mmCIF file of C-alpha atoms in Angstrom:
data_model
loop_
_atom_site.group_PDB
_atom_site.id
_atom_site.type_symbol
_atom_site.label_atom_id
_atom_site.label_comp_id
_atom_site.label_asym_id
_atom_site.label_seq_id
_atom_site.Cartn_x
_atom_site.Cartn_y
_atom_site.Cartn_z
ATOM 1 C CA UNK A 1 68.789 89.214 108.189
ATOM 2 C CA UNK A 2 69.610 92.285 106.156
ATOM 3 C CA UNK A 3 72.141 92.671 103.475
ATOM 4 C CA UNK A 4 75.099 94.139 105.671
ATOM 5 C CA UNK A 5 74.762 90.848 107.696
ATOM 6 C CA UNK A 6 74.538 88.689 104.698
ATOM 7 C CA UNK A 7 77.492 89.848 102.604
ATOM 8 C CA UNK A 8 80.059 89.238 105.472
ATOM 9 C CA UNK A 9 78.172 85.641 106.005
ATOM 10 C CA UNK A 10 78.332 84.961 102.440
ATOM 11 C CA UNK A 11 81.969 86.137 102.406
ATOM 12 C CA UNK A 12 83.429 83.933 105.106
ATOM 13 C CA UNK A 13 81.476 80.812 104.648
ATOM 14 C CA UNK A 14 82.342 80.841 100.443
ATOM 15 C CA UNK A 15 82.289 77.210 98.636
ATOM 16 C CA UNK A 16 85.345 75.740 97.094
ATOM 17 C CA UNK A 17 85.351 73.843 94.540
ATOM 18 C CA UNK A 18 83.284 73.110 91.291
ATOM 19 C CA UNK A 19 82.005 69.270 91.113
ATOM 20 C CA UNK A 20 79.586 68.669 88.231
ATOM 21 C CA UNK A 21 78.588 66.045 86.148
ATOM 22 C CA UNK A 22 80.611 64.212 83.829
ATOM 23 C CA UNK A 23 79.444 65.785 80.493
ATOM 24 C CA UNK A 24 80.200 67.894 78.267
ATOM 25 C CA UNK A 25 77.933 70.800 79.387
ATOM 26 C CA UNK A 26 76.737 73.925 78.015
ATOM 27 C CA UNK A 27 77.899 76.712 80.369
ATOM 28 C CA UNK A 28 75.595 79.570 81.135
ATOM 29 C CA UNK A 29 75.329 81.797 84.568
ATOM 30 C CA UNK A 30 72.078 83.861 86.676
ATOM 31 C CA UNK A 31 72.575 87.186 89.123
ATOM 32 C CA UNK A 32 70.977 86.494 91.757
ATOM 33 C CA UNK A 33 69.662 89.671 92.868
ATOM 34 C CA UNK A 34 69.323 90.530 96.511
ATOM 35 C CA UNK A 35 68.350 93.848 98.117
ATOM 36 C CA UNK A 36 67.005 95.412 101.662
ATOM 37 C CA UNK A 37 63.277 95.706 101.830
ATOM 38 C CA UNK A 38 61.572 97.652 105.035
ATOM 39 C CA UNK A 39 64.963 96.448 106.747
ATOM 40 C CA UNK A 40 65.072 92.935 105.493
ATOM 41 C CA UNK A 41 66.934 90.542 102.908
ATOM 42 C CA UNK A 42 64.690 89.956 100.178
ATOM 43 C CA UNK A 43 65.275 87.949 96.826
ATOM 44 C CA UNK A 44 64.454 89.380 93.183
ATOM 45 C CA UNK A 45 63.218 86.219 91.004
ATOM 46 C CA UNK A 46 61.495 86.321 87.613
ATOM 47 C CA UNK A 47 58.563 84.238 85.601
ATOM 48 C CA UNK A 48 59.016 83.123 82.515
ATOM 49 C CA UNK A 49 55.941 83.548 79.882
ATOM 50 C CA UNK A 50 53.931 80.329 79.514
ATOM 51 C CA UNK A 51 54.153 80.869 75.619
ATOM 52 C CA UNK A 52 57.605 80.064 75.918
ATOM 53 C CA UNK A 53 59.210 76.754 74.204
ATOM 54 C CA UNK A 54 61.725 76.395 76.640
ATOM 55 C CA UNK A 55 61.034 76.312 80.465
ATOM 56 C CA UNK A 56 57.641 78.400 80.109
ATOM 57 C CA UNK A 57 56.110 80.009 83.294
ATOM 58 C CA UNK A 58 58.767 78.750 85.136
ATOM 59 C CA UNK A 59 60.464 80.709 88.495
ATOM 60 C CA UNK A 60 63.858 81.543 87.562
ATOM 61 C CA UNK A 61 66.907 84.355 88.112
ATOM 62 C CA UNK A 62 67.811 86.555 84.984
ATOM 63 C CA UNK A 63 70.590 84.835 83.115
ATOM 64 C CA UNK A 64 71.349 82.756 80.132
ATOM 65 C CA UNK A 65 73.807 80.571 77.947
ATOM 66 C CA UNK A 66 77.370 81.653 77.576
ATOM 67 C CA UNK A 67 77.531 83.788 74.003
ATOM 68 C CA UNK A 68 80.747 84.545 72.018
ATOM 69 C CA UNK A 69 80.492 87.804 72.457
ATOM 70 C CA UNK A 70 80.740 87.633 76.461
ATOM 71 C CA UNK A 71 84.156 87.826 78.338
ATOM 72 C CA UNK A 72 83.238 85.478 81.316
ATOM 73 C CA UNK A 73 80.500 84.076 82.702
ATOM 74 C CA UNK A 74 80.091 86.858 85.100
ATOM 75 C CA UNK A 75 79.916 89.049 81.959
ATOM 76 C CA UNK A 76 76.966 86.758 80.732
ATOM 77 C CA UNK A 77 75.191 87.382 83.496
ATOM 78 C CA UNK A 78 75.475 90.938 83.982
ATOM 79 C CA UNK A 79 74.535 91.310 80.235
ATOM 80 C CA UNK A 80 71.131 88.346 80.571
ATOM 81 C CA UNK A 81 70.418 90.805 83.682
ATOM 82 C CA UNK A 82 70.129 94.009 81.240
ATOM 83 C CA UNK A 83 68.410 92.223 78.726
ATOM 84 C CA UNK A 84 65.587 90.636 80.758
ATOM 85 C CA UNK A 85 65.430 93.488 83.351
ATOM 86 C CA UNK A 86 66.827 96.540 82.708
ATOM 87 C CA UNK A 87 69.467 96.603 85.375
ATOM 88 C CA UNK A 88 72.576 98.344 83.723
ATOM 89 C CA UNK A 89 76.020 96.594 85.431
ATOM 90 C CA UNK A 90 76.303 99.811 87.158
ATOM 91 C CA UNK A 91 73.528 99.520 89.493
ATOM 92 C CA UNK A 92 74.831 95.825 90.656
ATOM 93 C CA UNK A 93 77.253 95.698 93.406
ATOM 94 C CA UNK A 94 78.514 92.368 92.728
ATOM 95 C CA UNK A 95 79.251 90.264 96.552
ATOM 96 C CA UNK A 96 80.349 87.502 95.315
ATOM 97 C CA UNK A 97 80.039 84.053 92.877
ATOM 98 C CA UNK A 98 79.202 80.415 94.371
ATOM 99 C CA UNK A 99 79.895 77.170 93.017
ATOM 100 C CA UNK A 100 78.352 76.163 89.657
ATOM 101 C CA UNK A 101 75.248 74.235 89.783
ATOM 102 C CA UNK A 102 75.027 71.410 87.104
ATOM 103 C CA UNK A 103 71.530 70.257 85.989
ATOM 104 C CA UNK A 104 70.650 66.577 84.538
ATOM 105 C CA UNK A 105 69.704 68.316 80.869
ATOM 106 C CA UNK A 106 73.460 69.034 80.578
ATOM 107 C CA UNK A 107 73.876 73.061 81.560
ATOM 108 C CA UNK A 108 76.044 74.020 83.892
ATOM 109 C CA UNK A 109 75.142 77.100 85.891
ATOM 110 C CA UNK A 110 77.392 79.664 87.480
ATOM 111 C CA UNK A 111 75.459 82.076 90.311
ATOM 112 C CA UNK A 112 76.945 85.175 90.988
ATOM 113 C CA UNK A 113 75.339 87.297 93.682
ATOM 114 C CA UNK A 114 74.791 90.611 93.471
ATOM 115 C CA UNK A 115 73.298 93.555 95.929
ATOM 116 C CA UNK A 116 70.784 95.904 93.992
ATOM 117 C CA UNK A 117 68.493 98.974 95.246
ATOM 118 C CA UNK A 118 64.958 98.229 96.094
ATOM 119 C CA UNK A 119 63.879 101.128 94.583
ATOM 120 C CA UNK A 120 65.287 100.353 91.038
ATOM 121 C CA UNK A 121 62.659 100.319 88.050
ATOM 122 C CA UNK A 122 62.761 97.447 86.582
ATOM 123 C CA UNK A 123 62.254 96.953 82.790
ATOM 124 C CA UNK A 124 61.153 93.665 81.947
ATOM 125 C CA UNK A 125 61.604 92.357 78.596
ATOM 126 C CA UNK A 126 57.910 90.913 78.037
ATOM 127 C CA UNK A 127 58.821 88.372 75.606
ATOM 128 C CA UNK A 128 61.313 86.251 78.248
ATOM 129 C CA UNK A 129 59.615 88.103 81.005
ATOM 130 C CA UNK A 130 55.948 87.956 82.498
ATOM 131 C CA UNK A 131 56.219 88.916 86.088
ATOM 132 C CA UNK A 132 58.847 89.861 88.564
ATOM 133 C CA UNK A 133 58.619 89.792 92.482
ATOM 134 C CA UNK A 134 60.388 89.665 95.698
ATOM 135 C CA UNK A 135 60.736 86.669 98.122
ATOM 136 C CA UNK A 136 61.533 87.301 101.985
ATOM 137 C CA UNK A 137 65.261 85.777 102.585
ATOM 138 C CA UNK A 138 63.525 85.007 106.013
ATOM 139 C CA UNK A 139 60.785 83.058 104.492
ATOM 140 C CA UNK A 140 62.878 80.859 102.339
ATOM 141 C CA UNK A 141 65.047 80.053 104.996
ATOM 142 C CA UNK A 142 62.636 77.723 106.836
ATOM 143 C CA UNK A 143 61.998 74.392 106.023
ATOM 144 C CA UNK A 144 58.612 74.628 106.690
ATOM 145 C CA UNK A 145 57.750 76.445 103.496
ATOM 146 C CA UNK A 146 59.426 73.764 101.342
ATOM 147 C CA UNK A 147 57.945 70.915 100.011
ATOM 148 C CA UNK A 148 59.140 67.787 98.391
ATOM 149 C CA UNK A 149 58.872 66.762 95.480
ATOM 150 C CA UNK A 150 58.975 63.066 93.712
ATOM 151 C CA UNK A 151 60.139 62.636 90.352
ATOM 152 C CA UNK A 152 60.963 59.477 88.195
ATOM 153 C CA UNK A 153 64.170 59.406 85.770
ATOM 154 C CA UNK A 154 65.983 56.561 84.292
ATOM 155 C CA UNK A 155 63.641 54.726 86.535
ATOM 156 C CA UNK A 156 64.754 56.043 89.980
ATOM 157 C CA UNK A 157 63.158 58.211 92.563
ATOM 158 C CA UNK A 158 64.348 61.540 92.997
ATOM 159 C CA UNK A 159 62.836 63.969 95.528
ATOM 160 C CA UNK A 160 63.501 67.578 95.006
ATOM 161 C CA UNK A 161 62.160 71.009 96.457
ATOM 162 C CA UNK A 162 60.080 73.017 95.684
ATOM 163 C CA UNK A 163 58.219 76.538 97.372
ATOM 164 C CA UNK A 164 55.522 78.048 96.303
ATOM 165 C CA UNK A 165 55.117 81.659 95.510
ATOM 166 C CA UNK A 166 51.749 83.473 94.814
ATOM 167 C CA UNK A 167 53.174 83.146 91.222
ATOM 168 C CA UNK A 168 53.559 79.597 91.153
ATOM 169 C CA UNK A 169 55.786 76.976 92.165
ATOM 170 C CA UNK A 170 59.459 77.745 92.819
ATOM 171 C CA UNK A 171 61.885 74.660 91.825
ATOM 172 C CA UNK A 172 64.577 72.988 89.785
ATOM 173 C CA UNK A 173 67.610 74.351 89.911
ATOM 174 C CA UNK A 174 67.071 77.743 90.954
ATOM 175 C CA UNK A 175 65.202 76.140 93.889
ATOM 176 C CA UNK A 176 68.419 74.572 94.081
ATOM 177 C CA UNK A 177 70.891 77.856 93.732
ATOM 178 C CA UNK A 178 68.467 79.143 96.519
ATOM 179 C CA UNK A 179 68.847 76.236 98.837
ATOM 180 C CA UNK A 180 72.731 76.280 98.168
ATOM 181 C CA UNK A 181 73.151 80.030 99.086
ATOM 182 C CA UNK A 182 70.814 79.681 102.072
ATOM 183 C CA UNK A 183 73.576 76.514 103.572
ATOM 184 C CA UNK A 184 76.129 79.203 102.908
ATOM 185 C CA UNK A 185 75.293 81.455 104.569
ATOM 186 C CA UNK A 186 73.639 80.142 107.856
ATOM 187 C CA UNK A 187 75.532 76.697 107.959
ATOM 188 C CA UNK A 188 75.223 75.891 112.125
ATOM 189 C CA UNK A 189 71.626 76.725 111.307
ATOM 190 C CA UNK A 190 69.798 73.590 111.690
ATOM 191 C CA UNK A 191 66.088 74.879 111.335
ATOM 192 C CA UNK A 192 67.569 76.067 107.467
ATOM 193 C CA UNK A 193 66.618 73.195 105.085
ATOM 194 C CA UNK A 194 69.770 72.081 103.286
ATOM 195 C CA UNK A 195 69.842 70.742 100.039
ATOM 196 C CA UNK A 196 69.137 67.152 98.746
ATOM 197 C CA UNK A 197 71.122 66.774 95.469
#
């Protein structure tokens, strides 16, 4: 798959409908960045620095908490995707939002998906920023590559996803955004691995 196949799949197979948790959560949003590499649909993802209080060395997309200042949550994420990376709004061609993705620590997270070039230098901010890297759209498709993953909370067993990168394991919810977007956009695909939570 390339990007001129995905955005029309993305576009007529779009969610409806927000259903989170019953809290009272804190809203922030991620780009997920997609581009054409060598003719194929790749995915931008970031690490976090291990020194970090909050989430270090995870995999994640570039985005943050809502702040004041921002006008939307689409507006938070264009501005998280400046700070972290480098990539000016400009040089985003936004395709499209899906639903919000609420996690068990109380956040609610809005994706919005956005096309950039390949060839853009990136600019990563080394203090929320250690590494940055593609992942084929092909690869993470399969359910092969993804493994399970058992957890305990409140004293029940909850199995997750996870895929691992050469820069460490990708899970949580931006395993989960992944996993969401990939149903989306290949849903009579029954080789795709479709989300558990």
């Amino acid at each position: 798959m390339n990007i001129h196949k995905f955005i029309p799949q993305f576009q007529l197979n779009a969610l409806v409908g927000d259903h989170g948790y019953p809290h009272n959560a804190v809203k922030s949003s991620v780009l997920v960045p997609l581009c054409d590499i060598e003719g194929k649909l790749h995915v931008l993802l970031c690490k976090r620095p291990s020194y970090l209080k909050h989430h270090p060395g995870q995999i994640c997309f570039p985005g943050g908490k809502f702040e004041q200042q921002d006008t939307s949550l689409k507006a938070t994420a264009f501005r998280e995707t400046k700070e972290e990376l480098g990539i000016p709004e400009h040089e985003i061609n936004l395709i499209g939002q899906m639903n919000s993705y609420w996690t068990l620590t109380g956040f609610e997270i809005k994706p919005y998906v956005g096309e950039i070039n390949a060839n853009l230098t990136l600019s990563p901010q080394t203090s929320e920023v250690s590494d940055t890297f593609f992942i084929p759209f092909n690869q993470l498709s399969q359910s092969d590559n993804w493994i399970d993953l058992n957890f305990t909370r409140n004293q029940q067993q909850v199995v997750l996803k996870g895929f691992m990168t050469d820069y460490g394991l990708l899970w949580g919810a931006t395993a989960q955004i992944i996993l969401n977007l990939i149903k989306q956009v290949t849903p009579s695909n029954k080789n795709v691995i479709l989300p558990s939570v």
